Amino acid sequence: MYIRFHREGQGLGQTRGVQAAKKILDGARRVTVLTGAGISTDSGIPDFRGPQGVWTRNPAAQNASTLTHYLNDPEVRRAAWRARLDSPAWQARPNVGHLALVDLERQGRLRALVTQNIDELHQRAGNDPALVIEVHGTMRRVVCWSCRREGPMEEALERVREGEEDPRCQRCGGIMKSATISFGQPLDPQTIMRAEVAAMSCDVLLAVGTSLGVHPAAGLVPLARQAGAEVVIVNAEATPYDSMAAAVVRGSISDVLPALVELPATPVDDLA
Ligand code: NAD
């Protein structure tokens, strides 16, 4: 299964609001959450495709996330390592959106937290790592493309700081990359299967801060719907799956999510 980008149907969605979302979540006992880069923007990590996104501002930056470019072009790798040194993710702290999902877990209602994010902020916020399914891997590890040896990202970054522009595997000399899924790279079949099972065995699929443009992660939304779950989408912009959702909240995650998952019910007038 390969990661791909999809734009069809964008803009079909319609805001159906906070009240509907709150009502659906209040009644849910097993919530599978699907998060994207938007939940981490308030922690200072830019998304890719939002108005201030890394790729919106610099489309060429996508090359570093495309496997063939990364493997075949040493300049793309050097640029990727340089950019990684300065990533705001290393200083980032979880925000109230992440903490709201910890609350959901403490209420015993979190079936699974499927994340496209690679920043590990859900685990740092306090979600049980066993419930977090990282479908696109983690930026805090590196892997050798030849011998598959893994190690901490911090060690590789230290070598870059000391002058290695394109650090190689210390066991076999192979190309090293972050332990994340690039475009053109297969997802780990067991990880995506766990995510699919979680999408098919929940009352509500809550998609937060994702443009739902990257597959197969975005495909979890129709999968959950087909299995009988209600879909709730919280995102600043329209997504291709808004028309499938019972409720769409178009707003700031930090403003909306804590109140949406809070029990007992918050008076909806306070959320408007
Ligand atoms: P995306 O960039 O395609 O979409 C993010 C969406 O979040 C946008 O529609 C944007 O409008 C919305 N958004 C941003 N900030 C928001 C906020 N505060 N409140 C409400 N909505 C907000 O992200 P994606 O769908 O996750 O897909 C992009 C890929 O980028 C993923 O595969 C992920 O691995 C990777 N990525 C991860 C991180 C991270 O780990 N923090 C950051 C950038 C990109």
Short mmCIF file of C-alpha atoms in Angstrom, two decimals, residues 13-258:
data_model
loop_
_atom_site.label_atom_id
_atom_site.label_comp_id
_atom_site.label_asym_id
_atom_site.label_seq_id
_atom_site.Cartn_x
_atom_site.Cartn_y
_atom_site.Cartn_z
CA GLY A 13 -18.14 19.98 2.70
CA GLN A 14 -20.42 22.20 4.64
CA THR A 15 -20.11 23.32 8.22
CA ARG A 16 -22.73 21.58 10.27
CA GLY A 17 -21.35 22.78 13.47
CA VAL A 18 -20.24 22.43 16.96
CA GLN A 19 -23.60 21.46 18.46
CA ALA A 20 -23.92 18.42 16.23
CA ALA A 21 -20.32 17.37 16.88
CA LYS A 22 -20.73 17.74 20.65
CA LYS A 23 -23.92 15.70 20.67
CA ILE A 24 -22.33 12.87 18.69
CA LEU A 25 -19.20 12.79 20.85
CA ASP A 26 -21.19 12.94 24.10
CA GLY A 27 -22.93 9.72 23.05
CA ALA A 28 -19.77 7.91 21.93
CA ARG A 29 -18.15 5.13 23.94
CA ARG A 30 -15.39 4.12 21.52
CA VAL A 31 -13.78 6.96 19.62
CA THR A 32 -11.04 6.41 17.09
CA VAL A 33 -9.21 9.67 16.47
CA LEU A 34 -7.29 10.42 13.28
CA THR A 35 -4.95 13.37 13.66
CA GLY A 36 -2.90 15.34 11.16
CA ALA A 37 -0.39 18.14 11.14
CA GLY A 38 -3.06 20.71 12.11
CA ILE A 39 -3.16 19.54 15.73
CA SER A 40 0.51 20.48 16.12
CA THR A 41 0.50 23.94 14.51
CA ASP A 42 -0.36 25.53 17.87
CA SER A 43 2.79 23.82 19.21
CA GLY A 44 4.80 25.78 16.63
CA ILE A 45 5.19 23.02 14.02
CA PRO A 46 3.86 24.21 10.65
CA ASP A 47 1.63 21.90 8.60
CA PHE A 48 2.30 21.15 4.93
CA ARG A 49 -0.81 22.29 3.09
CA GLY A 50 -2.54 24.84 5.32
CA PRO A 51 -2.30 28.56 4.38
CA GLN A 52 1.06 28.86 6.24
CA GLY A 53 2.11 25.31 5.34
CA VAL A 54 5.69 24.38 4.47
CA TRP A 55 4.69 23.22 0.98
CA THR A 56 2.20 26.06 0.42
CA ARG A 57 5.06 28.51 0.94
CA ASN A 58 7.76 26.44 -0.77
CA PRO A 59 6.45 23.72 -3.14
CA ALA A 60 10.04 22.54 -3.88
CA ALA A 61 10.34 21.39 -0.26
CA GLN A 62 8.18 18.39 -1.24
CA ASN A 63 11.24 16.85 -2.92
CA ALA A 64 12.72 15.98 0.46
CA SER A 65 9.56 14.00 1.22
CA THR A 66 9.59 12.07 -2.06
CA LEU A 67 11.52 8.83 -1.75
CA THR A 68 13.09 8.73 -5.21
CA HIS A 69 14.32 12.33 -4.94
CA TYR A 70 15.76 11.67 -1.49
CA LEU A 71 17.53 8.45 -2.46
CA ASN A 72 18.83 9.63 -5.84
CA ASP A 73 19.85 13.21 -5.22
CA PRO A 74 22.59 13.93 -2.65
CA GLU A 75 21.71 17.64 -2.71
CA VAL A 76 18.11 16.83 -1.66
CA ARG A 77 19.52 14.79 1.25
CA ARG A 78 21.95 17.53 2.30
CA ALA A 79 19.13 20.08 2.22
CA ALA A 80 16.88 17.71 4.19
CA TRP A 81 19.50 17.24 6.94
CA ARG A 82 20.13 21.00 7.13
CA ALA A 83 16.41 21.71 7.39
CA ARG A 84 15.98 18.99 10.01
CA LEU A 85 18.59 20.62 12.26
CA ASP A 86 16.40 23.71 12.49
CA SER A 87 13.05 21.94 12.81
CA PRO A 88 10.77 23.61 15.35
CA ALA A 89 9.62 20.11 16.32
CA TRP A 90 12.62 19.57 18.61
CA GLN A 91 11.47 22.38 20.94
CA ALA A 92 7.74 21.79 20.55
CA ARG A 93 5.51 20.98 23.50
CA PRO A 94 2.04 19.44 23.37
CA ASN A 95 -0.80 21.97 23.27
CA VAL A 96 -4.36 21.93 24.60
CA GLY A 97 -5.52 19.98 21.54
CA HIS A 98 -3.15 17.12 22.38
CA LEU A 99 -4.18 17.32 26.04
CA ALA A 100 -7.85 17.04 25.10
CA LEU A 101 -7.11 13.65 23.57
CA VAL A 102 -5.40 12.58 26.80
CA ASP A 103 -8.66 13.52 28.57
CA LEU A 104 -10.58 11.38 26.10
CA GLU A 105 -8.32 8.45 26.97
CA ARG A 106 -8.76 9.05 30.72
CA GLN A 107 -12.51 8.94 30.21
CA GLY A 108 -11.99 5.41 28.86
CA ARG A 109 -13.44 6.35 25.47
CA LEU A 110 -10.34 6.37 23.26
CA ARG A 111 -10.39 3.27 21.06
CA ALA A 112 -7.18 4.32 19.25
CA LEU A 113 -5.30 7.42 18.24
CA VAL A 114 -4.21 7.08 14.64
CA THR A 115 -1.83 9.85 13.74
CA GLN A 116 -0.24 10.96 10.51
CA ASN A 117 2.08 13.09 12.60
CA ILE A 118 5.68 12.18 13.09
CA ASP A 119 6.40 14.47 16.06
CA GLU A 120 5.46 12.09 18.94
CA LEU A 121 3.55 14.92 20.68
CA HIS A 122 0.63 12.62 21.49
CA GLN A 123 2.90 10.35 23.53
CA ARG A 124 4.58 13.37 25.13
CA ALA A 125 1.16 14.76 26.06
CA GLY A 126 0.46 11.55 27.97
CA ASN A 127 -1.49 9.27 25.65
CA ASP A 128 -0.63 5.61 26.12
CA PRO A 129 1.89 4.73 23.38
CA ALA A 130 0.05 1.43 22.94
CA LEU A 131 -3.01 3.39 21.75
CA VAL A 132 -1.07 5.64 19.36
CA ILE A 133 -0.76 4.26 15.83
CA GLU A 134 1.84 6.24 13.87
CA VAL A 135 0.94 5.47 10.27
CA HIS A 136 3.69 7.72 8.88
CA GLY A 137 6.41 6.79 11.36
CA THR A 138 8.47 9.06 13.60
CA MET A 139 10.99 11.81 12.99
CA ARG A 140 12.79 10.92 16.23
CA ARG A 141 14.40 7.78 14.73
CA VAL A 142 16.59 7.18 11.68
CA VAL A 143 16.78 4.06 9.56
CA CYS A 144 19.41 2.84 7.10
CA TRP A 145 17.85 2.35 3.69
CA SER A 146 20.26 -0.56 2.95
CA CYS A 147 20.58 -2.66 6.12
CA ARG A 148 17.49 -1.32 8.00
CA ARG A 149 19.54 -0.54 11.12
CA GLU A 150 17.64 1.95 13.28
CA GLY A 151 18.90 4.55 15.71
CA PRO A 152 18.00 7.78 17.46
CA MET A 153 17.64 10.85 15.24
CA GLU A 154 19.53 12.90 17.81
CA GLU A 155 22.75 10.91 17.19
CA ALA A 156 22.52 11.50 13.44
CA LEU A 157 21.84 15.21 13.97
CA GLU A 158 24.89 15.45 16.20
CA ARG A 159 26.99 14.14 13.31
CA VAL A 160 25.46 16.77 11.01
CA ARG A 161 26.29 19.48 13.55
CA GLU A 162 29.86 18.18 13.58
CA GLY A 163 30.13 18.64 9.82
CA GLU A 164 28.78 15.51 8.05
CA GLU A 165 26.43 16.85 5.40
CA ASP A 166 24.86 13.49 4.52
CA PRO A 167 25.59 11.08 7.39
CA ARG A 168 25.81 7.43 6.33
CA CYS A 169 25.01 4.24 8.21
CA GLN A 170 27.89 3.38 10.51
CA ARG A 171 27.37 -0.33 9.95
CA CYS A 172 27.07 -0.57 6.15
CA GLY A 173 27.58 2.92 4.69
CA GLY A 174 24.00 3.03 3.36
CA ILE A 175 21.82 6.11 2.99
CA MET A 176 20.09 7.08 6.21
CA LYS A 177 16.68 8.71 6.37
CA SER A 178 14.26 9.59 9.10
CA ALA A 179 12.00 6.70 10.12
CA THR A 180 9.07 8.36 8.39
CA ILE A 181 7.02 7.40 5.37
CA SER A 182 7.91 9.42 2.27
CA PHE A 183 5.80 9.72 -0.86
CA GLY A 184 6.39 6.59 -2.93
CA GLN A 185 7.27 4.52 0.13
CA PRO A 186 5.05 1.66 1.27
CA LEU A 187 3.41 1.95 4.67
CA ASP A 188 4.08 -0.74 7.20
CA PRO A 189 1.28 -3.25 6.46
CA GLN A 190 0.77 -4.21 10.10
CA THR A 191 0.50 -0.57 11.18
CA ILE A 192 -2.06 0.30 8.52
CA MET A 193 -3.98 -2.86 9.35
CA ARG A 194 -4.15 -1.84 13.04
CA ALA A 195 -5.42 1.57 11.94
CA GLU A 196 -8.05 0.01 9.70
CA VAL A 197 -9.26 -2.29 12.47
CA ALA A 198 -9.49 0.73 14.81
CA ALA A 199 -11.51 2.64 12.18
CA MET A 200 -13.86 -0.29 11.74
CA SER A 201 -14.46 -0.87 15.44
CA CYS A 202 -15.48 2.52 16.81
CA ASP A 203 -18.72 4.46 17.32
CA VAL A 204 -17.17 7.68 16.10
CA LEU A 205 -14.22 8.46 13.88
CA LEU A 206 -12.97 11.92 14.88
CA ALA A 207 -10.65 13.44 12.27
CA VAL A 208 -8.68 16.41 13.61
CA GLY A 209 -6.34 18.79 11.81
CA THR A 210 -5.91 16.85 8.63
CA SER A 211 -6.59 17.93 5.07
CA LEU A 212 -7.56 14.27 4.40
CA GLY A 213 -5.59 14.47 1.20
CA VAL A 214 -3.07 11.73 1.92
CA HIS A 215 -3.97 8.09 1.34
CA PRO A 216 -4.29 5.49 2.71
CA ALA A 217 -4.71 7.42 5.99
CA ALA A 218 -7.62 9.48 4.61
CA GLY A 219 -9.30 6.25 3.48
CA LEU A 220 -9.92 5.44 7.15
CA VAL A 221 -12.78 7.95 7.05
CA PRO A 222 -14.92 6.10 4.45
CA LEU A 223 -13.87 2.79 6.00
CA ALA A 224 -15.22 3.85 9.39
CA ARG A 225 -18.39 5.19 7.79
CA GLN A 226 -18.98 1.95 5.88
CA ALA A 227 -18.56 0.04 9.15
CA GLY A 228 -21.34 2.12 10.71
CA ALA A 229 -19.41 4.78 12.64
CA GLU A 230 -20.37 8.43 12.69
CA VAL A 231 -17.70 10.76 11.33
CA VAL A 232 -16.82 14.09 12.94
CA ILE A 233 -14.29 16.39 11.26
CA VAL A 234 -12.52 19.29 13.02
CA ASN A 235 -10.36 21.27 10.61
CA ALA A 236 -9.80 24.88 9.62
CA GLU A 237 -10.44 24.15 5.95
CA ALA A 238 -12.77 22.00 3.87
CA THR A 239 -11.75 18.38 3.29
CA PRO A 240 -12.76 15.94 0.54
CA TYR A 241 -14.74 13.93 3.13
CA ASP A 242 -16.83 16.69 4.69
CA SER A 243 -19.94 15.48 2.88
CA MET A 244 -19.52 12.07 4.56
CA ALA A 245 -19.39 13.54 8.06
CA ALA A 246 -22.33 13.84 10.45
CA ALA A 247 -20.65 16.98 11.82
CA VAL A 248 -17.97 19.29 10.49
CA VAL A 249 -16.41 21.93 12.72
CA ARG A 250 -14.43 24.51 10.81
CA GLY A 251 -12.37 26.23 13.48
CA SER A 252 -9.29 26.31 15.66
CA ILE A 253 -8.52 22.93 17.22
CA SER A 254 -7.23 24.51 20.43
CA ASP A 255 -10.47 26.46 20.79
CA VAL A 256 -12.85 23.66 19.91
CA LEU A 257 -11.44 20.25 20.79
CA PRO A 258 -11.20 20.52 24.61
#
